[in-house]
Coordinates of C-alpha atoms and ligand atoms in Angstrom, one line a residue:
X141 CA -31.2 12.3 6.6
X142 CA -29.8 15.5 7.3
X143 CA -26.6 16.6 9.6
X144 CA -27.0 20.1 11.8
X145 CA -23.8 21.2 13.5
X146 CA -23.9 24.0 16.1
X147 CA -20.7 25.4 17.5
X148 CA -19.8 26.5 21.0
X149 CA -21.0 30.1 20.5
X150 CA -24.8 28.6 19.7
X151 CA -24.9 26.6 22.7
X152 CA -23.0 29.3 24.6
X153 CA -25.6 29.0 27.7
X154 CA -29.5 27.7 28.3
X155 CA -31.3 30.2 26.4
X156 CA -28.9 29.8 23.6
X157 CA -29.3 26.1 24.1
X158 CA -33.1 26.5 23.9
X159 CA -33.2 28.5 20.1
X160 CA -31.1 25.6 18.8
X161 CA -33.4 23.0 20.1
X162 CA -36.4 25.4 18.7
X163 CA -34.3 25.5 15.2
X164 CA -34.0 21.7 15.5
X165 CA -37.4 20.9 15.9
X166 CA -39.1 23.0 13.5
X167 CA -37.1 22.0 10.9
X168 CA -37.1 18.5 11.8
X169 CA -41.7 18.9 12.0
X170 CA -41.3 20.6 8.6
X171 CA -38.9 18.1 6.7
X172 CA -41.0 15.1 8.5
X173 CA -37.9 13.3 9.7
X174 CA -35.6 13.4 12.7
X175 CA -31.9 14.9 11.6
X176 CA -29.1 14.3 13.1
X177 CA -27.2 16.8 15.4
X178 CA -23.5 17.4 16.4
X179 CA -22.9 19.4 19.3
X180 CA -19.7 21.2 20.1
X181 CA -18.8 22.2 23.8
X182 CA -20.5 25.4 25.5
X183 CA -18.6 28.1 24.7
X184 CA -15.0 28.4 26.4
X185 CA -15.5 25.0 27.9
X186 CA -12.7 23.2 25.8
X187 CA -10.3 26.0 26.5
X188 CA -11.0 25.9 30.2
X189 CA -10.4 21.7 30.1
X190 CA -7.2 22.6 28.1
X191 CA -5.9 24.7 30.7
X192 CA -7.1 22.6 33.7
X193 CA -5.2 20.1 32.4
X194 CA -2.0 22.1 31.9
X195 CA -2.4 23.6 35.4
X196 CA -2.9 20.4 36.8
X197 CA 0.2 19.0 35.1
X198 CA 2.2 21.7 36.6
X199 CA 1.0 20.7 39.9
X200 CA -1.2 24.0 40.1
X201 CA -4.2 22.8 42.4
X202 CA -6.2 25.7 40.4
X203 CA -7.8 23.0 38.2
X204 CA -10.1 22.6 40.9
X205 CA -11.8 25.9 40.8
X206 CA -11.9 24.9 36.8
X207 CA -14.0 21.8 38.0
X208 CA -16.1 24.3 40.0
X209 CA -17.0 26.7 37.2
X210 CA -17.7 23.7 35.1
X211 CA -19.8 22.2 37.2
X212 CA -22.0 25.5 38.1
X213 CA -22.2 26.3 34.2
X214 CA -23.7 23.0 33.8
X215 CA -25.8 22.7 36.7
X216 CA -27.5 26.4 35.6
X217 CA -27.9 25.2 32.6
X218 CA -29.9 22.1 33.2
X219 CA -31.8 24.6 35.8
X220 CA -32.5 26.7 33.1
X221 CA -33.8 23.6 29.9
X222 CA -35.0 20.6 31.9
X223 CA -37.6 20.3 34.9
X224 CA -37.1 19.2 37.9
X225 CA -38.7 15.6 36.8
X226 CA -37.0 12.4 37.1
X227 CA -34.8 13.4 33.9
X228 CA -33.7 16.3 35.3
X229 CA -32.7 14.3 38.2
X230 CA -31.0 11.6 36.3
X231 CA -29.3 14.2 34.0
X232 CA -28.0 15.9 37.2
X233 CA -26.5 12.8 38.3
X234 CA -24.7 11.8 35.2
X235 CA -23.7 15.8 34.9
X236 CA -22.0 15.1 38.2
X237 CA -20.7 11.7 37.8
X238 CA -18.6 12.9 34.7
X239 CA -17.2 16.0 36.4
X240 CA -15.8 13.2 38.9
X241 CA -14.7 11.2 36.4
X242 CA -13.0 14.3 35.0
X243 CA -12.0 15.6 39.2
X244 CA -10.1 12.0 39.5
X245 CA -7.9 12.4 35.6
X246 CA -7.4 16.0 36.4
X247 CA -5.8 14.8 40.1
X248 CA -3.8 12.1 38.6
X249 CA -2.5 14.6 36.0
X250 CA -1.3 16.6 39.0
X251 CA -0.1 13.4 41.1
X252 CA 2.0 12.4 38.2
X253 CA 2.8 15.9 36.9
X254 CA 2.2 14.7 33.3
X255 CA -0.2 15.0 31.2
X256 CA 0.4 13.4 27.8
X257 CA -1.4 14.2 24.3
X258 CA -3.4 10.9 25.3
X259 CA -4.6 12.2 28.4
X260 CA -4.7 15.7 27.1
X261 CA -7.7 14.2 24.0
X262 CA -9.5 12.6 26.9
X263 CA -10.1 15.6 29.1
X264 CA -10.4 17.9 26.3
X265 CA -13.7 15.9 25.2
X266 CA -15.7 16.4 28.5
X267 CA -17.2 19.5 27.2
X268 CA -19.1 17.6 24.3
X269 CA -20.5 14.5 26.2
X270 CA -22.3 17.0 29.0
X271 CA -23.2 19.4 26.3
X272 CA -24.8 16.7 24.2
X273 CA -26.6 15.7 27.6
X274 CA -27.9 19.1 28.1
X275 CA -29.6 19.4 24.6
X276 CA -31.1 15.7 24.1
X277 CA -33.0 16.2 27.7
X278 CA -33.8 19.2 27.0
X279 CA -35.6 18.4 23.4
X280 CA -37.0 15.3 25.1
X281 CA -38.6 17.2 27.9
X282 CA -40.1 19.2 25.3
X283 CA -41.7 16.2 24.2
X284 CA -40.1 15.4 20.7
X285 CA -37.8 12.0 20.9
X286 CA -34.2 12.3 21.3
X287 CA -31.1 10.7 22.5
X288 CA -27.4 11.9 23.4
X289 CA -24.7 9.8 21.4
X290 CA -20.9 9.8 22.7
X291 CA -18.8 9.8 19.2
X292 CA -16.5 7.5 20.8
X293 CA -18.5 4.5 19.7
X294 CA -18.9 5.5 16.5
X295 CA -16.2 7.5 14.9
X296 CA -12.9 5.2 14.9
X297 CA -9.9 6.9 14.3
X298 CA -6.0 6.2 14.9
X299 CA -3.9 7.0 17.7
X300 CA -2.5 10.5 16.5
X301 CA -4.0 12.1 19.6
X302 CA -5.1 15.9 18.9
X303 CA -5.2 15.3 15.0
X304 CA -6.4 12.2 14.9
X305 CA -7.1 10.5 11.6
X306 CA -10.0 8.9 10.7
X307 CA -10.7 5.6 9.5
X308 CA -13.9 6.1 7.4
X309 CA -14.7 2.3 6.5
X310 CA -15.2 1.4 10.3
X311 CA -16.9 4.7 10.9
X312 CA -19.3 4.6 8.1
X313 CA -20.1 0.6 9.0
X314 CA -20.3 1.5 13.4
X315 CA -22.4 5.0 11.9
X316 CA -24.8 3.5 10.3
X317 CA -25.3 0.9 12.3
X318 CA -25.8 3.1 15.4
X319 CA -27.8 6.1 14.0
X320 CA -30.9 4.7 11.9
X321 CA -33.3 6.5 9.9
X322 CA -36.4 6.0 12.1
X323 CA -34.6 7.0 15.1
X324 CA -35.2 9.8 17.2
X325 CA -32.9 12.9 17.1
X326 CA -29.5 11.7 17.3
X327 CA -27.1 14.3 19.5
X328 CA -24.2 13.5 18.9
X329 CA -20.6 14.7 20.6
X330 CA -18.7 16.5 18.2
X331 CA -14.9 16.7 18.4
X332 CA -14.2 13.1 19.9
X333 CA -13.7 9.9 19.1
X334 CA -11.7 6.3 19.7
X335 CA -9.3 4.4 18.2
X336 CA -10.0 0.7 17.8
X337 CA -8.7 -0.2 21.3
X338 CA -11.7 2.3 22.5
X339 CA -8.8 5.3 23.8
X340 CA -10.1 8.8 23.3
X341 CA -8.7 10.8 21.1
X342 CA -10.1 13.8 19.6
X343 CA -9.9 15.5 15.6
X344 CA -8.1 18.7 16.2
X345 CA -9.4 22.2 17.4
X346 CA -12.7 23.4 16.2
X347 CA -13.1 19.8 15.2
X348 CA -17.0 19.7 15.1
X349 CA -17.2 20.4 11.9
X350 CA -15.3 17.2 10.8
X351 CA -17.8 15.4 12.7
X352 CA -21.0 16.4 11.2
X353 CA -19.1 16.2 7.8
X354 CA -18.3 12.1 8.6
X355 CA -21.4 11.7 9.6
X356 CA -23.1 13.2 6.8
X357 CA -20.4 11.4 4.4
X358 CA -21.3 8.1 6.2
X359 CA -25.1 8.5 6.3
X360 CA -24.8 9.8 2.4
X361 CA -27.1 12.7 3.8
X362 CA -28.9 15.2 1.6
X363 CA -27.2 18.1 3.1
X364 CA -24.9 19.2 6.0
X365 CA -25.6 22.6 7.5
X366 CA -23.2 23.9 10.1
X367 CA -24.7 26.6 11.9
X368 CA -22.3 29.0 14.0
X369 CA -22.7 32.9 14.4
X370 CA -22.2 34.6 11.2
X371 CA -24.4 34.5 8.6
X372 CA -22.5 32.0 6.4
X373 CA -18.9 32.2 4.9
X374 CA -17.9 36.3 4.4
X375 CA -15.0 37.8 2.1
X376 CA -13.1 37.8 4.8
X377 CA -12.5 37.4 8.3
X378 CA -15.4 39.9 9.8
X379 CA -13.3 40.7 13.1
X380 CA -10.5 42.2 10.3
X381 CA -12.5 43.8 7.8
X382 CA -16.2 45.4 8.9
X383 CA -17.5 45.4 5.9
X384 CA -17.3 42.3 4.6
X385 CA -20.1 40.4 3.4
X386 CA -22.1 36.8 3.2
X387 CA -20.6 34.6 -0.2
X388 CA -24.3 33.3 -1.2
X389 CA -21.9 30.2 -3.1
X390 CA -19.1 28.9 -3.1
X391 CA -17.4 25.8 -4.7
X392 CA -15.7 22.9 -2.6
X393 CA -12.3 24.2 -3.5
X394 CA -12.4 27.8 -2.8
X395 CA -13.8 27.0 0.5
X396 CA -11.6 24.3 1.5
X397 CA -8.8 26.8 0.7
X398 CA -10.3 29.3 2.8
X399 CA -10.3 27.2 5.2
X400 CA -6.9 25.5 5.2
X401 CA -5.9 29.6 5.1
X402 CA -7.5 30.5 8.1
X403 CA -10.7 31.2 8.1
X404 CA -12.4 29.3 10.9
X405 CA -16.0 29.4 10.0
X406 CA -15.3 25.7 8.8
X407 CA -12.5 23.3 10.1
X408 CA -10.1 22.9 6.9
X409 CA -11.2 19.2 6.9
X410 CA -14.7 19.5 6.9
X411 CA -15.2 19.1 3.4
X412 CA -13.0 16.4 2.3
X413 CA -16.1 13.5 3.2
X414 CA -18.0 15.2 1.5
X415 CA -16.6 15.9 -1.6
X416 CA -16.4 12.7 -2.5
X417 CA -20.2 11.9 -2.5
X418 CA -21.2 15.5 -3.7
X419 CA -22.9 16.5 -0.2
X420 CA -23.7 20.2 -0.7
X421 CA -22.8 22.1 3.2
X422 CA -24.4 25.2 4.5
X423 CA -23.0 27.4 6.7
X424 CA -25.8 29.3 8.8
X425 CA -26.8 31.9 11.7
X426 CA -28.3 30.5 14.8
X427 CA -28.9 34.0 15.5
X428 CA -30.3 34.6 12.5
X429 CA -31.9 31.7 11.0
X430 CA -34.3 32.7 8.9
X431 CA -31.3 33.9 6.4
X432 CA -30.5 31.8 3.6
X433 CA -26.4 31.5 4.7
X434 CA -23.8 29.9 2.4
X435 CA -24.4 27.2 0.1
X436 CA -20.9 25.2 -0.7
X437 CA -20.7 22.7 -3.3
X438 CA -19.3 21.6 -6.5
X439 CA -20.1 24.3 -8.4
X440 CA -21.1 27.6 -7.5
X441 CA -22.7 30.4 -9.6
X442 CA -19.7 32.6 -11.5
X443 CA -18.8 35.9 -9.5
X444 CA -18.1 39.2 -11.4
X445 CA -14.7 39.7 -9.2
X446 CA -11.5 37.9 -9.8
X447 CA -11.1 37.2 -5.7
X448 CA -14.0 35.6 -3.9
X449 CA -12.6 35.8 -0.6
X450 CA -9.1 36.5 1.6
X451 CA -8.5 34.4 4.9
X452 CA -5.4 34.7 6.9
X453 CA -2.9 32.8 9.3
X454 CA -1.6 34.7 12.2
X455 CA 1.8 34.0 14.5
X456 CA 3.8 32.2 12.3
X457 CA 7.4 32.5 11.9
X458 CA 9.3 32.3 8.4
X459 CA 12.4 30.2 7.8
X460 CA 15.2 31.3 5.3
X461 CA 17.9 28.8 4.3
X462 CA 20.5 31.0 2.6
X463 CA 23.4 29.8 0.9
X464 CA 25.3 29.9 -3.3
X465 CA 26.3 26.0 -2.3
X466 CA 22.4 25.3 -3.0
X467 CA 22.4 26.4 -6.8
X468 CA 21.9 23.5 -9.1
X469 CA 22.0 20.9 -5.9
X470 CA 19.9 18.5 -7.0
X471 CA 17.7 17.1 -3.3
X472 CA 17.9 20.1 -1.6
X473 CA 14.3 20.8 -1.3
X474 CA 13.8 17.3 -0.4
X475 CA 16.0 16.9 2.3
X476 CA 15.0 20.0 4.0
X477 CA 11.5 19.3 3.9
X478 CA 12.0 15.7 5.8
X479 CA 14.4 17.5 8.2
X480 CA 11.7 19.7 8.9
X481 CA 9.2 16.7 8.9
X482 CA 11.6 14.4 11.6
X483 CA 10.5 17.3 14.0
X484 CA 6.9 16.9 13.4
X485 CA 6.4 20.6 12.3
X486 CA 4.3 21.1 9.8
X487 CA 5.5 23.9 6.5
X488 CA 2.2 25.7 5.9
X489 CA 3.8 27.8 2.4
X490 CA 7.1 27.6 0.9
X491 CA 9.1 29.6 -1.8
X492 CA 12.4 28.7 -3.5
X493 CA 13.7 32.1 -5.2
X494 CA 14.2 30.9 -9.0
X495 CA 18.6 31.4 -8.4
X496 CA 18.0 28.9 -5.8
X497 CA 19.8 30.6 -3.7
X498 CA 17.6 30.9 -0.7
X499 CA 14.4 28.6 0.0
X500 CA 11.9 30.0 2.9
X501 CA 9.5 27.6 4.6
X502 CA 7.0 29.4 6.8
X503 CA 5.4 27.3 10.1
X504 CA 3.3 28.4 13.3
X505 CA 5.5 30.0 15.7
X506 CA 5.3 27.0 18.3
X507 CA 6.9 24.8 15.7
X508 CA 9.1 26.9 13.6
X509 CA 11.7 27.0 16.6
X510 CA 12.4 23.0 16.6
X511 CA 12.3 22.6 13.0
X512 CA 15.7 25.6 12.9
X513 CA 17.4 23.7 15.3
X514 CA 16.5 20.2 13.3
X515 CA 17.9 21.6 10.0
X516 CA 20.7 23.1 11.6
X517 CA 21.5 19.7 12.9
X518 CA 20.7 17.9 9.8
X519 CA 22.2 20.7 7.7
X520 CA 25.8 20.8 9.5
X521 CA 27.6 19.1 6.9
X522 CA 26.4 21.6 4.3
X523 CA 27.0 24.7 6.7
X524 CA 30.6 23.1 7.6
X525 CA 31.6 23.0 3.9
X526 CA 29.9 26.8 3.5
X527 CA 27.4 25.4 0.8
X528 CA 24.8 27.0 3.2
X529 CA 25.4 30.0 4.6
X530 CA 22.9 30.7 7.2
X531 CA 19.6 29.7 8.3
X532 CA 17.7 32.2 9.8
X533 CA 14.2 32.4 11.8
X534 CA 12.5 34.9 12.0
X535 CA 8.7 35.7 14.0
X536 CA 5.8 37.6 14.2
X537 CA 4.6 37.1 10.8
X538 CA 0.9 36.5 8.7
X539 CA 0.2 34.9 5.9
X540 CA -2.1 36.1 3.8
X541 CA -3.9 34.6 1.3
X542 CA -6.5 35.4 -1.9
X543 CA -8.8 32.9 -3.3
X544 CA -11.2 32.6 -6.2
X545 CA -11.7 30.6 -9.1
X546 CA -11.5 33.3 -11.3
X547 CA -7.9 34.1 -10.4
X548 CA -7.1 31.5 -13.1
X549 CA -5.5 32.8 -16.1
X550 CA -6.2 36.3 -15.1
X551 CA -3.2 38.4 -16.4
X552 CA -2.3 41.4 -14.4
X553 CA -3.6 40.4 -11.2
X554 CA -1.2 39.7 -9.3
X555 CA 0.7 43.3 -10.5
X556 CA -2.8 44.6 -9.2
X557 CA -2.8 42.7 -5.9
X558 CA 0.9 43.7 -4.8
X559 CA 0.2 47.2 -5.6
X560 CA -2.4 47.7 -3.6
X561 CA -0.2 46.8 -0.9
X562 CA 2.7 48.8 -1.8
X563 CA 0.1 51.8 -2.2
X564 CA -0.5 51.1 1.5
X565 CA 2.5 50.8 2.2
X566 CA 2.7 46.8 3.4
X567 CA 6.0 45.3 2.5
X568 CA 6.6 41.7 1.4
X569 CA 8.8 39.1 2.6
X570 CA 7.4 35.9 0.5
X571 CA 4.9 34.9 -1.9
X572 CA 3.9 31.5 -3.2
X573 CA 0.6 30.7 -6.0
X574 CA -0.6 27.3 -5.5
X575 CA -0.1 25.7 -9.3
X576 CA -4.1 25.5 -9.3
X577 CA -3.9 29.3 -9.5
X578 CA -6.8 29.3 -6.8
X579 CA -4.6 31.4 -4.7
X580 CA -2.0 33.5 -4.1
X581 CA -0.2 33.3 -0.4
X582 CA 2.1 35.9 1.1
X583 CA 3.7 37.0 4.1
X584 CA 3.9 40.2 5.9
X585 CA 4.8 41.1 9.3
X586 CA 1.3 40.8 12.0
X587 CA 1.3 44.4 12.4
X588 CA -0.1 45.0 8.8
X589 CA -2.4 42.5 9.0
X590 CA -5.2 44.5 9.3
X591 CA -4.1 47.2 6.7
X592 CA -3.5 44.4 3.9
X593 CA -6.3 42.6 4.1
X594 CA -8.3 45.5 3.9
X595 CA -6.6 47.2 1.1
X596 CA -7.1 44.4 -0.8
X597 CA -10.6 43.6 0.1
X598 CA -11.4 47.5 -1.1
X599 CA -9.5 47.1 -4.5
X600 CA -11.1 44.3 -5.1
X601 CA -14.1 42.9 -3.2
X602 CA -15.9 46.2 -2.4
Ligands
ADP983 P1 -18.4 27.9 16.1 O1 -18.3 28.1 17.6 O2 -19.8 27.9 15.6 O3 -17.6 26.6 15.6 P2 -16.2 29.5 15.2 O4 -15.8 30.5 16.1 O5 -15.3 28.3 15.1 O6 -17.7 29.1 15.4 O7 -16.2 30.1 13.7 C1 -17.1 31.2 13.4 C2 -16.2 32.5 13.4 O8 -15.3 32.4 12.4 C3 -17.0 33.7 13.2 O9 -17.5 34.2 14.3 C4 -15.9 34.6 12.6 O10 -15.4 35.5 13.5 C5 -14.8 33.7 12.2 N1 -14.4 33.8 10.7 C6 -13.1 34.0 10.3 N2 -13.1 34.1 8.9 C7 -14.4 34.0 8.5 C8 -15.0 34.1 7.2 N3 -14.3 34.2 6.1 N4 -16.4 34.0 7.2 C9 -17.1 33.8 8.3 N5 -16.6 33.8 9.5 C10 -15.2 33.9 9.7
LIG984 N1 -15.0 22.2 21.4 C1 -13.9 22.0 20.4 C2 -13.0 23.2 20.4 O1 -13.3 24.2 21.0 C3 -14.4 21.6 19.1 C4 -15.3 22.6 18.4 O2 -15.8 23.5 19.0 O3 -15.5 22.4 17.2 O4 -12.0 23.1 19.7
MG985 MG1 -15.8 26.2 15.0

């Protein structure tokens, strides 16, 4: 078996719909058997849920006119993919019994001017059970067997609702037992799934990806291929830097660091199923299908450059813990990081200068501001006594970061690296390398985003 992922921007609208069905079922005639395919939301639909919800929730009644927009996106689509036989007419009913379903949570939202991470998950996930509708009708109309399949029954997670965790022994056992090898072409919902006690939750923006990645993990599938709009994985993010170009290879950990560093091609946990049971992934163009795309696996052919790719964070905010009390304090570290914990933010990088007299911790923006006023709380003691002297946040920062294999044991490169940036005049304010040497983080302020990461994908990716 074989997993095929498309993202929002391939099923964006019908005729987009249609080349995905056409890529899906010429490959699936030329490898002589049926693979299985995740489907994200149309493009912008899981935003617009997101935002119906938070409009209802303030008692805004313009979550209607969201329902509206929905409904005639979906309705043209079907127009467009399925005929007017009795499955388009069945498929027009469901399309419009779920966008009830979805009218009737969206008013309750607003009645009870709440809407809570649990209800949040459930109406974020309406986008992938009517676009998995869409494509399995459509490829059945076309006469090739298929059959829409809502994640929620298969993928069992925990109750973390919008980063759900997964729990892979019920998944793989409810996977397998639901999506069989002589079956027809499985369209699965990507993005959702349920906890034991059949609640909706959902595995974190851009989540897709995970999804194909436990299925593939769970069906021990030759390959997963995640197709998107880009020709694979590139040096570097191409919105930032035009010129950069399609990595042919690239091994499990340089991608997953990529990843966890910003670039969105893949979701940073897509690859952690599959690295267990060696599952190569390729990333590839739906607009461009014929080209071969990225191959990641275990090992990838060695590269003539010490950095195979940059990736970057944006809007995150940088906290500095100042103070001569924390030289030689043995639990510092430790108590700051569960302070920081307790508040449910999460530290993305963090450097201790070697006096140990100041530790920074840097966090998205929308959770750096509640973990400063939980160490401040949790720190008094220390700041009464002066052993801290201030704890200081400050915004509007990146975090850029340099990956590649080859970075190990290289001499010079980081001297190389920083003075690129000083040659373009990019100052500084942290930098951490990750003890595997596979990277090298630092932080700048946003507005030299786009300088740094091209200087340094000039000096050293070309
Ligand atoms: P999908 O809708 O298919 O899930 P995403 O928008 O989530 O697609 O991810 C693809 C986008 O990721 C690309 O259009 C590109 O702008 C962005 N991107 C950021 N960094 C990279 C990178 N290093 N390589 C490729 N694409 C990247
Ligand atoms: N539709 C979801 C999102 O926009 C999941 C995904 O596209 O991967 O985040
Ligand atoms: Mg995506």
């Amino acid at each position: 078996m074989f997993i095929m992922k498309f993202g929002g921007s391939s099923v964006a609208d019908a005729t987009r719909i249609r080349s995905v069905a056409d890529i899906v079922i010429s490959r699936s005639e030329k490898e002589g058997i049926a693979p299985v395919v995740v489907v994200s939301a149309m493009k912008g639909v899981t935003d617009t849920l997101i935002a119906a919800a938070k409009a209802a929730e303030s008692g805004n009644s313009s979550y209607m006119s969201s329902i509206i927009e929905l409904k005639q996106k979906h309705h043209e689509a079907l127009k467009a993919l399925v005929d007017d036989n009795s499955i388009g007419v069945t498929l027009l009913i469901e399309i419009d019994t779920i966008l009830e379903e979805l009218g009737e949570i969206l008013h309750g939202v607003e009645l009870v001017r709440e809407c809570s991470p649990r209800t949040n998950d459930l109406i974020s996930g309406f986008g992938e059970r009517l676009c998995s509708l869409l494509l399995a009708a459509h490829i059945t109309g076309r006469g090739v067997r298929a059959e829409a399949v809502d994640a929620r029954q298969i993928i069992r997670t925990d109750n973390e609702h919008g980063r759900a965790a997964v729990d892979f022994e019920t998944t793989g056992e409810l996977v397998r037992t639901r999506l069989t090898a002589d079956g027809p072409i499985y369209v699965v919902t990507g993005f959702i799934a349920s906890t034991a006690g059949g609640v909706a939750t959902t595995l974190g923006r851009n989540g897709s990806d995970y999804t194909a990645s436990i299925l593939g993990a769970a069906l021990n599938a030759e390959a997963v291929e995640i197709w998107t709009d880009v020709d694979g994985v590139l040096t570097a993010d191409p919105r930032v830097v035009p010129d950069a170009w399609v990595i042919k290879e690239i091994s499990f950990q340089e991608a997953m660091e990529l990843s966890f560093f910003g670039a969105e091609v893949i979701h940073p946990y897509t690859l952690v199923p599959v690295i267990e049971k060696d599952l190569p992934v390729y990333i590839k163009n739906t607009l461009n299908p014929t080209t071969p795309g990225t191959r990641i696996a275990k090992t990838a052919a060695p590269k003539n450059r010490a950095i195979t790719g940059i990736a970057s964070i944006d809007d995150v905010s940088m906290i500095t813990i100042e103070g001569g009390g924390m030289v030689g304090m043995p639990g510092v570290a430790s108590k700051i990081f569960s302070s920081v914990a307790r508040t449910g933010a999460n530290i993305i990088m963090f450097t201790q200068a070697s006096s140990e007299h100041s530790i920074s911790l840097v966090c998205r923006r929308e959770e750096a501001f509640k973990a400063t006023e939980g160490l401040k709380k949790d720190l008094t003691e220390a700041i009464s006594s002066r052993m801290i002297r201030s704890i200081n946040l400050t915004d509007g920062l990146e975090i850029v970061a340099v990956i590649g294999e080859n970075m190990k044991g290289q001499v010079g490169l980081s001297g190389k690296l920083f003075s690129a940036l000083g040659n373009a005049n990019v100052n500084i304010l942290a930098i951490a390398q990750g003890s595997t040497e596979l990277n090298i983080s630092f932080v700048i302020e946003s507005k030299c985003k786009s300088t740094a990461i091209n200087a340094i994908h000039k000096a050293f990716i070309g």
